Amino acid sequence: MKIKDVAKKAGVHASVVSRVLNHDATLKIKKETRERILATVKELGYVPNHAARNLKKNETKMIGMIIPDFSNPVYSSIIHGAETMAAQEGYTLLVYSKKHIAKNNSYFSHLVDGKIDGLLIATLELDGQDLKELAELDKPFILVNRSIEGFNNYVVLDDEHAGYIAADHLIELGHTNIAHITGPFETGTGLKRYNGFKNRLDNANITIKPEYIRKGTYSLLSGYEEMNQLLTLPEPPTAVFTANILISLGAMRAAQEKGFVIPDDISIIGIHDVAFAPVLNPALTTINMPLYEMGEAAVQKIIENIQAKRPNSEVKGLMIKGGELILRESTSAHKPK
Amino acid sequence: MKIKDVAKKAGVHASVVSRVLNHDATLKIKKETRERILATVKELGYVPNHAARNLKKNETKMIGMIIPDFSNPVYSSIIHGAETMAAQEGYTLLVYSKKHIAKNNSYFSHLVDGKIDGLLIATLELDGQDLKELAELDKPFILVNRSIEGFNNYVVLDDEHAGYIAADHLIELGHTNIAHITGPFETGTGLKRYNGFKNRLDNANITIKPEYIRKGTYSLLSGYEEMNQLLTLPEPPTAVFTANILISLGAMRAAQEKGFVIPDDISIIGIHDVAFAPVLNPALTTINMPLYEMGEAAVQKIIENIQAKRPNSEVKGLMIKGGELILRESTSAHKPK
DNA sequence: TTGTATGCGTTATCAC
DNA sequence: GTGATAACGCATACAA
């Protein structure tokens, strides 16, 4: 089934069919011809061949997206938003995890060989060298949930605000011995959440004990280990802000293994309101972040850049506002002994 | 950067470059010519244009995969296995969720327009009509973790075995009042897990109370609701087999809200050993299933079918053996009152 | 062993 | 308004 078959059946030349399919009503085609062609297309179930169209137009209507790991629930929201927006705009999202890519010769082969029109980078692990290589390709890319010195083509969330309101919640509950298991500071999100946290504590004139700030790695294990460290301190904190959902899970587990009751002995507040947060025991108090919206925005932005042929260096950074407290059971008022 | 540029620089004709890149050493090319060409390719960083190659060869080296939802942790393992195997075989995996597809005209447009060479279907929600439409396309597809009357092109797990050993574990612990929140029976997995469960109970001469069998839908909510039903029975069960991880989470939450202590008051065993199972409170006893291996096998199988041009009707079904008890804290010996 | 010619299916440009 | 034609970049059959 190709365009010639449609043309023959509709009694016109293939190029006419192509025009009807590629241009809107402003193009001068006799109304009845257009209708006959469209009817024939529908009848035969004709769909333009993707490869041929790509070759001719030098665009694929595909957008790539690199994530670290499909099993991280945070990324499912971003992917979902991105996928939905892509579909809405007539694009297809091609998601691959870091692990996959590493097997190929180049991280960016899809971009080089014309498989995709642009790339969303939502992984933390590309180093400066990789990004430099990427920038030299002169193809649109957007950093998602990540910002790096020297690049303004990013979409991020208001992580500083998130850290701020997490700390605010704990302070309002009367806590003063407040700890924070952070994300890695190189990631931007980790540093900004910490800064927001620190700002709120400073505003309340609460001195942050250095031993209460534990640098984590956004992993289950790191949450577990750092929480263990905190709970073996001479004076353990009464509240902990955990910088992402995996840290939260690891931290909860560590506390419970040590016999600490959440929230009676220790309050925990996390970031990212994933689907299972409400069914944890206890249900986790979190800051809900607009991950879905960030996915949508990233796709919207890259499509815009693709279509406007805007060089990456001229793209402006975008911060999606939002983040709100979802109060559940893992935090409660401080009870002085 | 195209093949002609390489050819010119290497002092040969483009067709020679093409041959060097597309055929192995059996093809007669002067050794030094081949080496010079390969060196030039490397030097210039030449990568063949994907669209042009597709158009010519009528294959894309891409495999599509439909999943219901990126947020379901079960699918991350399958995807990961599939993606890894695909990369290893020189293919790219294009994953899209059901939601995305529904926005397009056709469920299978990617298959029709030649974007992908074959399709893995790991979603439950395609009805008979969809599958019939798909079958008529005469393109390779494989049902993953799902079997349907009339189709033998599937890869599944040994779900009956999983149900059997889950029940076995509970029986060995001395339970007799054993309930089961099932998956939907239309899915194959749900029915087979139930059958395995039932077989083991039959073997032990345990009569299954009809009210102990609750039909669920593989969702958090359904686990929650059905568990609530079970716990309000005049004689609640002392052990429950929950048919997937989402049901497990919902069920645990329902039990805890009602003041039941897991496992002292009620034991819970689930299926699928996802990353956070060990950090739940209590840590969930599960049956670990070879999801990753199923993803690998599905890709391997579809590539084989693509390359052998084997019609779907001649493909044989495949069951991946495996499934083992991961003993944690959510199950314990029955304590008679 | 290498070069030449052709066509994959589509769309853009030009002619009518 | 519509038809003819060339070109996108590559791989292959055939010629040399």
Tab-separated table of N, CA, C and O in Angstrom, chain A residues 45 47-52 54-55 58 60 62 69-71 76 79-80 83-84 86-88 91-97 99-100 103-104 109-110 112-115 220 249-250 252-253 256-257 275-276 278-283 329, chain B residues 45 47-52 54-55 58 60 62 69-71 76 79-80 83-84 86-88 91-97 99-100 103-104 109-110 112-115 220 224 249-250 252-253 256-257 275-276 278-283 329:
chain	number	residue	atom	x	y	z
A	45	GLY	N	-6.779	2.411	3.820
A	45	GLY	CA	-5.989	2.386	5.044
A	45	GLY	C	-4.541	2.771	4.794
A	45	GLY	O	-3.627	2.269	5.432
A	47	VAL	N	-1.126	4.579	4.979
A	47	VAL	CA	-0.318	5.354	5.922
A	47	VAL	C	1.035	5.603	5.250
A	47	VAL	O	1.661	4.664	4.773
A	48	PRO	N	1.461	6.846	5.199
A	48	PRO	CA	2.739	7.148	4.532
A	48	PRO	C	3.890	6.371	5.158
A	48	PRO	O	3.952	6.230	6.371
A	49	ASN	N	4.769	5.897	4.341
A	49	ASN	CA	5.945	5.179	4.836
A	49	ASN	C	6.863	6.135	5.589
A	49	ASN	O	7.271	7.180	5.087
A	50	HIS	N	7.161	5.701	6.802
A	50	HIS	CA	7.917	6.559	7.702
A	50	HIS	C	9.327	6.856	7.187
A	50	HIS	O	9.785	7.993	7.187
A	51	ALA	N	9.987	5.811	6.723
A	51	ALA	CA	11.378	5.969	6.289
A	51	ALA	C	11.470	6.895	5.076
A	51	ALA	O	12.330	7.778	5.014
A	52	ALA	N	10.590	6.695	4.136
A	52	ALA	CA	10.634	7.516	2.932
A	52	ALA	C	10.377	8.983	3.263
A	52	ALA	O	11.043	9.895	2.769
A	54	ASN	N	10.882	10.415	6.143
A	54	ASN	CA	12.053	10.908	6.880
A	54	ASN	C	13.143	11.323	5.924
A	54	ASN	O	13.747	12.379	6.060
A	55	LEU	N	13.397	10.446	4.999
A	55	LEU	CA	14.506	10.669	4.080
A	55	LEU	C	14.292	11.974	3.319
A	55	LEU	O	15.197	12.783	3.162
A	58	ASN	N	13.840	14.971	6.050
A	58	ASN	CA	14.909	15.082	7.027
A	58	ASN	C	14.396	15.408	8.415
A	58	ASN	O	14.944	16.242	9.135
A	60	THR	N	12.035	13.198	11.679
A	60	THR	CA	11.459	11.892	12.015
A	60	THR	C	10.214	11.996	12.880
A	60	THR	O	9.548	10.998	13.102
A	62	MET	N	10.230	12.066	15.854
A	62	MET	CA	10.512	11.258	17.032
A	62	MET	C	11.403	12.063	17.962
A	62	MET	O	12.324	12.749	17.512
A	69	ASP	N	16.879	4.887	34.600
A	69	ASP	CA	16.408	3.586	35.046
A	69	ASP	C	14.877	3.563	35.012
A	69	ASP	O	14.238	4.425	35.596
A	70	PHE	N	14.328	2.571	34.360
A	70	PHE	CA	12.869	2.498	34.283
A	70	PHE	C	12.224	2.196	35.629
A	70	PHE	O	11.035	2.419	35.811
A	71	SER	N	12.994	1.667	36.562
A	71	SER	CA	12.366	1.237	37.813
A	71	SER	C	12.214	2.383	38.812
A	71	SER	O	11.619	2.211	39.858
A	76	SER	N	8.615	7.641	35.856
A	76	SER	CA	7.391	7.244	35.161
A	76	SER	C	6.463	8.435	34.975
A	76	SER	O	5.820	8.560	33.936
A	79	ILE	N	7.975	10.608	32.172
A	79	ILE	CA	7.760	9.936	30.889
A	79	ILE	C	6.311	10.069	30.458
A	79	ILE	O	6.011	10.372	29.302
A	80	HIS	N	5.438	9.849	31.410
A	80	HIS	CA	4.023	9.880	31.076
A	80	HIS	C	3.605	11.247	30.539
A	80	HIS	O	2.938	11.358	29.520
A	83	GLU	N	5.265	11.694	27.093
A	83	GLU	CA	4.652	10.844	26.076
A	83	GLU	C	3.301	11.422	25.630
A	83	GLU	O	2.978	11.437	24.441
A	84	THR	N	2.553	11.877	26.596
A	84	THR	CA	1.235	12.414	26.288
A	84	THR	C	1.338	13.662	25.426
A	84	THR	O	0.648	13.797	24.405
A	86	ALA	N	3.865	14.530	23.577
A	86	ALA	CA	4.432	14.164	22.284
A	86	ALA	C	3.327	13.650	21.360
A	86	ALA	O	3.219	14.085	20.203
A	87	ALA	N	2.507	12.766	21.873
A	87	ALA	CA	1.421	12.205	21.060
A	87	ALA	C	0.502	13.319	20.576
A	87	ALA	O	0.097	13.363	19.414
A	88	GLN	N	0.222	14.220	21.482
A	88	GLN	CA	-0.672	15.339	21.162
A	88	GLN	C	-0.114	16.188	20.036
A	88	GLN	O	-0.861	16.724	19.217
A	91	TYR	N	4.156	13.635	17.684
A	91	TYR	CA	5.492	13.060	17.802
A	91	TYR	C	5.426	11.730	18.562
A	91	TYR	O	4.454	11.437	19.243
A	92	THR	N	6.479	10.954	18.408
A	92	THR	CA	6.590	9.712	19.170
A	92	THR	C	7.805	9.823	20.081
A	92	THR	O	8.853	10.300	19.672
A	93	LEU	N	7.619	9.390	21.311
A	93	LEU	CA	8.710	9.465	22.280
A	93	LEU	C	9.457	8.136	22.324
A	93	LEU	O	8.851	7.077	22.465
A	94	LEU	N	10.756	8.214	22.196
A	94	LEU	CA	11.597	7.020	22.245
A	94	LEU	C	12.438	7.090	23.512
A	94	LEU	O	13.383	7.867	23.602
A	95	VAL	N	12.050	6.296	24.494
A	95	VAL	CA	12.720	6.355	25.792
A	95	VAL	C	13.763	5.257	25.902
A	95	VAL	O	13.476	4.105	25.592
A	96	TYR	N	14.942	5.602	26.311
A	96	TYR	CA	15.898	4.547	26.601
A	96	TYR	C	16.663	4.858	27.866
A	96	TYR	O	16.903	6.002	28.213
A	97	SER	N	17.001	3.801	28.576
A	97	SER	CA	17.698	4.002	29.837
A	97	SER	C	19.193	4.075	29.584
A	97	SER	O	19.699	3.591	28.588
A	99	LYS	N	21.568	2.528	30.758
A	99	LYS	CA	22.193	1.230	30.617
A	99	LYS	C	22.211	0.782	29.153
A	99	LYS	O	23.201	0.276	28.641
A	100	HIS	N	21.085	0.971	28.509
A	100	HIS	CA	20.944	0.580	27.120
A	100	HIS	C	21.961	1.314	26.250
A	100	HIS	O	22.698	0.706	25.485
A	103	LYS	N	25.648	0.513	25.797
A	103	LYS	CA	26.018	-0.643	24.975
A	103	LYS	C	26.334	-0.223	23.542
A	103	LYS	O	27.022	-0.925	22.819
A	104	ASN	N	25.778	0.868	23.118
A	104	ASN	CA	26.050	1.340	21.759
A	104	ASN	C	27.391	2.059	21.719
A	104	ASN	O	27.936	2.429	22.746
A	109	SER	N	24.019	8.153	19.233
A	109	SER	CA	23.954	7.645	17.869
A	109	SER	C	22.587	7.883	17.239
A	109	SER	O	22.494	8.171	16.050
A	110	HIS	N	21.532	7.805	18.045
A	110	HIS	CA	20.202	8.027	17.486
A	110	HIS	C	20.055	9.435	16.921
A	110	HIS	O	19.340	9.666	15.959
A	112	VAL	N	22.618	11.209	15.830
A	112	VAL	CA	23.517	11.331	14.690
A	112	VAL	C	22.920	10.709	13.437
A	112	VAL	O	22.994	11.273	12.350
A	113	ASP	N	22.335	9.544	13.590
A	113	ASP	CA	21.873	8.827	12.402
A	113	ASP	C	20.474	9.248	11.974
A	113	ASP	O	19.885	8.650	11.080
A	114	GLY	N	19.947	10.262	12.636
A	114	GLY	CA	18.654	10.780	12.210
A	114	GLY	C	17.470	9.946	12.653
A	114	GLY	O	16.416	9.974	12.031
A	115	LYS	N	17.636	9.184	13.714
A	115	LYS	CA	16.499	8.423	14.215
A	115	LYS	C	15.545	9.338	14.973
A	115	LYS	O	14.350	9.082	15.040
A	220	LEU	N	17.866	3.842	47.503
A	220	LEU	CA	17.340	3.142	48.665
A	220	LEU	C	18.416	2.923	49.710
A	220	LEU	O	18.254	3.254	50.880
A	249	LEU	N	12.200	5.721	51.452
A	249	LEU	CA	11.918	4.311	51.712
A	249	LEU	C	13.031	3.670	52.531
A	249	LEU	O	12.771	2.974	53.525
A	250	GLY	N	14.256	3.906	52.126
A	250	GLY	CA	15.388	3.338	52.855
A	250	GLY	C	15.438	3.852	54.288
A	250	GLY	O	15.689	3.094	55.233
A	252	MET	N	12.912	5.053	56.115
A	252	MET	CA	11.813	4.510	56.917
A	252	MET	C	12.171	3.121	57.426
A	252	MET	O	11.960	2.780	58.581
A	253	ARG	N	12.723	2.348	56.516
A	253	ARG	CA	13.068	0.982	56.881
A	253	ARG	C	14.115	0.959	57.998
A	253	ARG	O	14.000	0.206	58.968
A	256	GLN	N	12.580	1.882	61.341
A	256	GLN	CA	11.736	0.838	61.901
A	256	GLN	C	12.552	-0.356	62.399
A	256	GLN	O	12.226	-0.953	63.418
A	257	GLU	N	13.620	-0.663	61.710
A	257	GLU	CA	14.471	-1.760	62.167
A	257	GLU	C	15.105	-1.449	63.510
A	257	GLU	O	15.345	-2.332	64.323
A	275	ALA	N	2.799	6.859	43.480
A	275	ALA	CA	1.513	6.166	43.664
A	275	ALA	C	1.428	5.383	44.967
A	275	ALA	O	0.369	5.316	45.576
A	276	PHE	N	2.535	4.805	45.390
A	276	PHE	CA	2.430	3.962	46.581
A	276	PHE	C	2.688	4.692	47.892
A	276	PHE	O	2.588	4.099	48.965
A	278	PRO	N	0.812	6.675	49.590
A	278	PRO	CA	-0.294	6.594	50.540
A	278	PRO	C	-0.465	5.232	51.187
A	278	PRO	O	-1.099	5.129	52.229
A	279	VAL	N	0.067	4.176	50.588
A	279	VAL	CA	-0.152	2.853	51.163
A	279	VAL	C	1.052	2.345	51.943
A	279	VAL	O	1.078	1.209	52.397
A	280	LEU	N	2.055	3.179	52.083
A	280	LEU	CA	3.163	2.780	52.938
A	280	LEU	C	2.694	2.783	54.391
A	280	LEU	O	1.640	3.314	54.724
A	281	ASN	N	3.496	2.182	55.245
A	281	ASN	CA	3.153	2.115	56.660
A	281	ASN	C	4.256	2.754	57.476
A	281	ASN	O	5.302	2.162	57.658
A	282	PRO	N	4.074	3.935	57.960
A	282	PRO	CA	2.893	4.781	57.783
A	282	PRO	C	2.899	5.465	56.416
A	282	PRO	O	3.940	5.516	55.768
A	283	ALA	N	1.731	5.963	56.043
A	283	ALA	CA	1.632	6.692	54.777
A	283	ALA	C	2.576	7.886	54.820
A	283	ALA	O	2.659	8.595	55.825
A	329	GLU	N	0.855	10.488	57.257
A	329	GLU	CA	1.026	10.027	58.638
A	329	GLU	C	2.463	10.002	59.144
A	329	GLU	O	2.694	9.744	60.316
B	45	GLY	N	33.626	9.984	11.697
B	45	GLY	CA	32.475	9.722	12.551
B	45	GLY	C	31.213	9.469	11.750
B	45	GLY	O	30.113	9.834	12.155
B	47	VAL	N	28.016	7.812	10.381
B	47	VAL	CA	26.980	6.859	10.775
B	47	VAL	C	25.945	6.836	9.662
B	47	VAL	O	25.460	7.896	9.254
B	48	PRO	N	25.605	5.674	9.155
B	48	PRO	CA	24.642	5.605	8.044
B	48	PRO	C	23.309	6.234	8.429
B	48	PRO	O	22.849	6.073	9.546
B	49	ASN	N	22.739	6.932	7.524
B	49	ASN	CA	21.436	7.544	7.774
B	49	ASN	C	20.361	6.475	7.923
B	49	ASN	O	20.195	5.609	7.070
B	50	HIS	N	19.671	6.601	9.042
B	50	HIS	CA	18.708	5.580	9.408
B	50	HIS	C	17.566	5.484	8.397
B	50	HIS	O	17.182	4.399	7.972
B	51	ALA	N	17.028	6.618	8.027
B	51	ALA	CA	15.868	6.624	7.129
B	51	ALA	C	16.216	6.032	5.765
B	51	ALA	O	15.466	5.228	5.212
B	52	ALA	N	17.360	6.426	5.245
B	52	ALA	CA	17.750	5.928	3.924
B	52	ALA	C	17.955	4.419	3.952
B	52	ALA	O	17.519	3.694	3.059
B	54	ASN	N	16.613	2.324	6.067
B	54	ASN	CA	15.283	1.713	6.238
B	54	ASN	C	14.570	1.592	4.914
B	54	ASN	O	14.004	0.556	4.576
B	55	LEU	N	14.587	2.683	4.206
B	55	LEU	CA	13.837	2.742	2.959
B	55	LEU	C	14.337	1.670	2.005
B	55	LEU	O	13.570	0.967	1.359
B	58	ASN	N	14.025	-1.936	3.871
B	58	ASN	CA	12.695	-2.226	4.390
B	58	ASN	C	12.733	-2.907	5.754
B	58	ASN	O	12.033	-3.867	6.022
B	60	THR	N	13.826	-1.664	10.052
B	60	THR	CA	14.205	-0.511	10.859
B	60	THR	C	15.109	-0.869	12.036
B	60	THR	O	15.621	0.025	12.702
B	62	MET	N	14.129	-1.678	14.711
B	62	MET	CA	13.454	-1.171	15.902
B	62	MET	C	12.336	-2.148	16.263
B	62	MET	O	11.649	-2.674	15.389
B	69	ASP	N	1.406	0.899	31.406
B	69	ASP	CA	1.646	2.039	32.282
B	69	ASP	C	3.093	2.007	32.769
B	69	ASP	O	3.542	1.010	33.306
B	70	PHE	N	3.800	3.097	32.593
B	70	PHE	CA	5.192	3.132	33.025
B	70	PHE	C	5.339	3.061	34.537
B	70	PHE	O	6.398	2.738	35.038
B	71	SER	N	4.280	3.376	35.271
B	71	SER	CA	4.434	3.447	36.720
B	71	SER	C	4.303	2.086	37.383
B	71	SER	O	4.524	1.960	38.574
B	76	SER	N	8.910	-2.407	34.587
B	76	SER	CA	10.274	-1.906	34.463
B	76	SER	C	11.260	-3.052	34.306
B	76	SER	O	12.223	-2.950	33.551
B	79	ILE	N	10.859	-4.405	30.706
B	79	ILE	CA	11.458	-3.442	29.775
B	79	ILE	C	12.974	-3.518	29.829
B	79	ILE	O	13.649	-3.539	28.810
B	80	HIS	N	13.462	-3.581	31.037
B	80	HIS	CA	14.909	-3.583	31.186
B	80	HIS	C	15.536	-4.789	30.497
B	80	HIS	O	16.522	-4.673	29.753
B	83	GLU	N	15.133	-4.295	26.705
B	83	GLU	CA	16.003	-3.258	26.185
B	83	GLU	C	17.450	-3.759	26.085
B	83	GLU	O	18.144	-3.502	25.095
B	84	THR	N	17.868	-4.461	27.102
B	84	THR	CA	19.235	-4.969	27.119
B	84	THR	C	19.469	-5.954	25.980
B	84	THR	O	20.465	-5.862	25.249
B	86	ALA	N	17.727	-6.234	23.256
B	86	ALA	CA	17.604	-5.534	21.980
B	86	ALA	C	18.924	-4.852	21.619
B	86	ALA	O	19.427	-4.999	20.505
B	87	ALA	N	19.494	-4.157	22.571
B	87	ALA	CA	20.765	-3.465	22.325
B	87	ALA	C	21.836	-4.461	21.913
B	87	ALA	O	22.600	-4.229	20.983
B	88	GLN	N	21.842	-5.564	22.609
B	88	GLN	CA	22.841	-6.600	22.335
B	88	GLN	C	22.721	-7.123	20.908
B	88	GLN	O	23.713	-7.481	20.278
B	91	TYR	N	19.343	-3.891	18.003
B	91	TYR	CA	18.021	-3.308	17.805
B	91	TYR	C	17.773	-2.219	18.850
B	91	TYR	O	18.453	-2.147	19.866
B	92	THR	N	16.810	-1.372	18.559
B	92	THR	CA	16.391	-0.359	19.523
B	92	THR	C	14.960	-0.650	19.937
B	92	THR	O	14.118	-0.972	19.102
B	93	LEU	N	14.705	-0.533	21.223
B	93	LEU	CA	13.368	-0.798	21.729
B	93	LEU	C	12.591	0.508	21.848
B	93	LEU	O	13.065	1.473	22.432
B	94	LEU	N	11.408	0.515	21.287
B	94	LEU	CA	10.546	1.690	21.354
B	94	LEU	C	9.342	1.345	22.222
B	94	LEU	O	8.460	0.613	21.803
B	95	VAL	N	9.345	1.849	23.437
B	95	VAL	CA	8.289	1.491	24.390
B	95	VAL	C	7.222	2.569	24.412
B	95	VAL	O	7.540	3.751	24.521
B	96	TYR	N	5.990	2.191	24.307
B	96	TYR	CA	4.954	3.184	24.520
B	96	TYR	C	3.828	2.618	25.346
B	96	TYR	O	3.531	1.432	25.311
B	97	SER	N	3.220	3.463	26.148
B	97	SER	CA	2.155	2.989	27.015
B	97	SER	C	0.835	3.050	26.274
B	97	SER	O	0.669	3.794	25.322
B	99	LYS	N	-1.839	4.358	26.955
B	99	LYS	CA	-2.434	5.684	26.946
B	99	LYS	C	-1.984	6.494	25.724
B	99	LYS	O	-2.777	7.146	25.058
B	100	HIS	N	-0.701	6.416	25.451
B	100	HIS	CA	-0.133	7.132	24.323
B	100	HIS	C	-0.783	6.698	23.020
B	100	HIS	O	-1.238	7.497	22.218
B	103	LYS	N	-4.156	7.737	21.583
B	103	LYS	CA	-4.293	9.063	20.979
B	103	LYS	C	-4.111	9.004	19.461
B	103	LYS	O	-4.559	9.870	18.745
B	104	ASN	N	-3.377	8.022	19.001
B	104	ASN	CA	-3.178	7.909	17.560
B	104	ASN	C	-4.402	7.259	16.914
B	104	ASN	O	-5.232	6.673	17.586
B	109	SER	N	-0.151	1.853	14.289
B	109	SER	CA	0.325	2.687	13.195
B	109	SER	C	1.832	2.549	13.006
B	109	SER	O	2.321	2.568	11.884
B	110	HIS	N	2.568	2.388	14.086
B	110	HIS	CA	4.014	2.265	13.958
B	110	HIS	C	4.397	1.031	13.142
B	110	HIS	O	5.401	1.008	12.442
B	112	VAL	N	2.411	-0.317	10.879
B	112	VAL	CA	1.926	-0.103	9.522
B	112	VAL	C	2.867	0.799	8.732
B	112	VAL	O	3.181	0.526	7.578
B	113	ASP	N	3.317	1.847	9.344
B	113	ASP	CA	4.104	2.825	8.591
B	113	ASP	C	5.581	2.460	8.553
B	113	ASP	O	6.411	3.238	8.103
B	114	GLY	N	5.921	1.297	9.068
B	114	GLY	CA	7.296	0.833	8.967
B	114	GLY	C	8.239	1.489	9.956
B	114	GLY	O	9.429	1.585	9.714
B	115	LYS	N	7.711	1.952	11.076
B	115	LYS	CA	8.588	2.534	12.090
B	115	LYS	C	9.296	1.423	12.862
B	115	LYS	O	10.378	1.623	13.383
B	220	LEU	N	-3.849	-1.183	43.021
B	220	LEU	CA	-3.775	-0.811	44.426
B	220	LEU	C	-5.154	-0.808	45.067
B	220	LEU	O	-5.383	-1.422	46.111
B	224	TYR	N	-6.861	-3.030	48.110
B	224	TYR	CA	-7.364	-2.377	49.309
B	224	TYR	C	-8.808	-2.779	49.599
B	224	TYR	O	-9.162	-3.187	50.713
B	249	LEU	N	0.233	-4.222	48.038
B	249	LEU	CA	0.355	-2.926	48.717
B	249	LEU	C	-0.999	-2.467	49.244
B	249	LEU	O	-1.124	-2.042	50.397
B	250	GLY	N	-2.001	-2.548	48.410
B	250	GLY	CA	-3.341	-2.131	48.829
B	250	GLY	C	-3.848	-2.973	49.987
B	250	GLY	O	-4.432	-2.460	50.951
B	252	MET	N	-2.035	-4.692	52.215
B	252	MET	CA	-1.289	-4.409	53.451
B	252	MET	C	-1.850	-3.171	54.132
B	252	MET	O	-2.055	-3.129	55.341
B	253	ARG	N	-2.108	-2.176	53.307
B	253	ARG	CA	-2.624	-0.933	53.867
B	253	ARG	C	-3.983	-1.145	54.531
B	253	ARG	O	-4.227	-0.658	55.635
B	256	GLN	N	-3.619	-2.923	57.860
B	256	GLN	CA	-3.053	-2.089	58.910
B	256	GLN	C	-4.042	-1.024	59.377
B	256	GLN	O	-4.102	-0.701	60.559
B	257	GLU	N	-4.821	-0.510	58.458
B	257	GLU	CA	-5.832	0.475	58.858
B	257	GLU	C	-6.866	-0.131	59.799
B	257	GLU	O	-7.398	0.528	60.675
B	275	ALA	N	11.811	-3.762	43.662
B	275	ALA	CA	12.930	-3.199	44.425
B	275	ALA	C	12.537	-2.766	45.830
B	275	ALA	O	13.327	-2.892	46.762
B	276	PHE	N	11.337	-2.261	46.009
B	276	PHE	CA	11.012	-1.732	47.328
B	276	PHE	C	10.358	-2.758	48.253
B	276	PHE	O	10.056	-2.444	49.403
B	278	PRO	N	11.621	-5.164	49.937
B	278	PRO	CA	12.344	-5.375	51.196
B	278	PRO	C	12.222	-4.226	52.184
B	278	PRO	O	12.472	-4.414	53.370
B	279	VAL	N	11.875	-3.049	51.718
B	279	VAL	CA	11.832	-1.914	52.639
B	279	VAL	C	10.419	-1.565	53.068
B	279	VAL	O	10.190	-0.578	53.748
B	280	LEU	N	9.451	-2.345	52.658
B	280	LEU	CA	8.100	-2.122	53.153
B	280	LEU	C	8.048	-2.494	54.627
B	280	LEU	O	8.946	-3.144	55.144
B	281	ASN	N	6.995	-2.105	55.283
B	281	ASN	CA	6.838	-2.391	56.701
B	281	ASN	C	5.559	-3.176	56.929
B	281	ASN	O	4.489	-2.608	56.885
B	282	PRO	N	5.608	-4.465	57.146
B	282	PRO	CA	6.816	-5.297	57.158
B	282	PRO	C	7.299	-5.603	55.743
B	282	PRO	O	6.547	-5.455	54.797
B	283	ALA	N	8.545	-6.048	55.660
B	283	ALA	CA	9.100	-6.443	54.367
B	283	ALA	C	8.254	-7.572	53.791
B	283	ALA	O	7.864	-8.501	54.499
B	329	GLU	N	9.158	-10.757	55.956
B	329	GLU	CA	8.509	-10.655	57.265
B	329	GLU	C	6.988	-10.700	57.240
B	329	GLU	O	6.361	-10.727	58.286
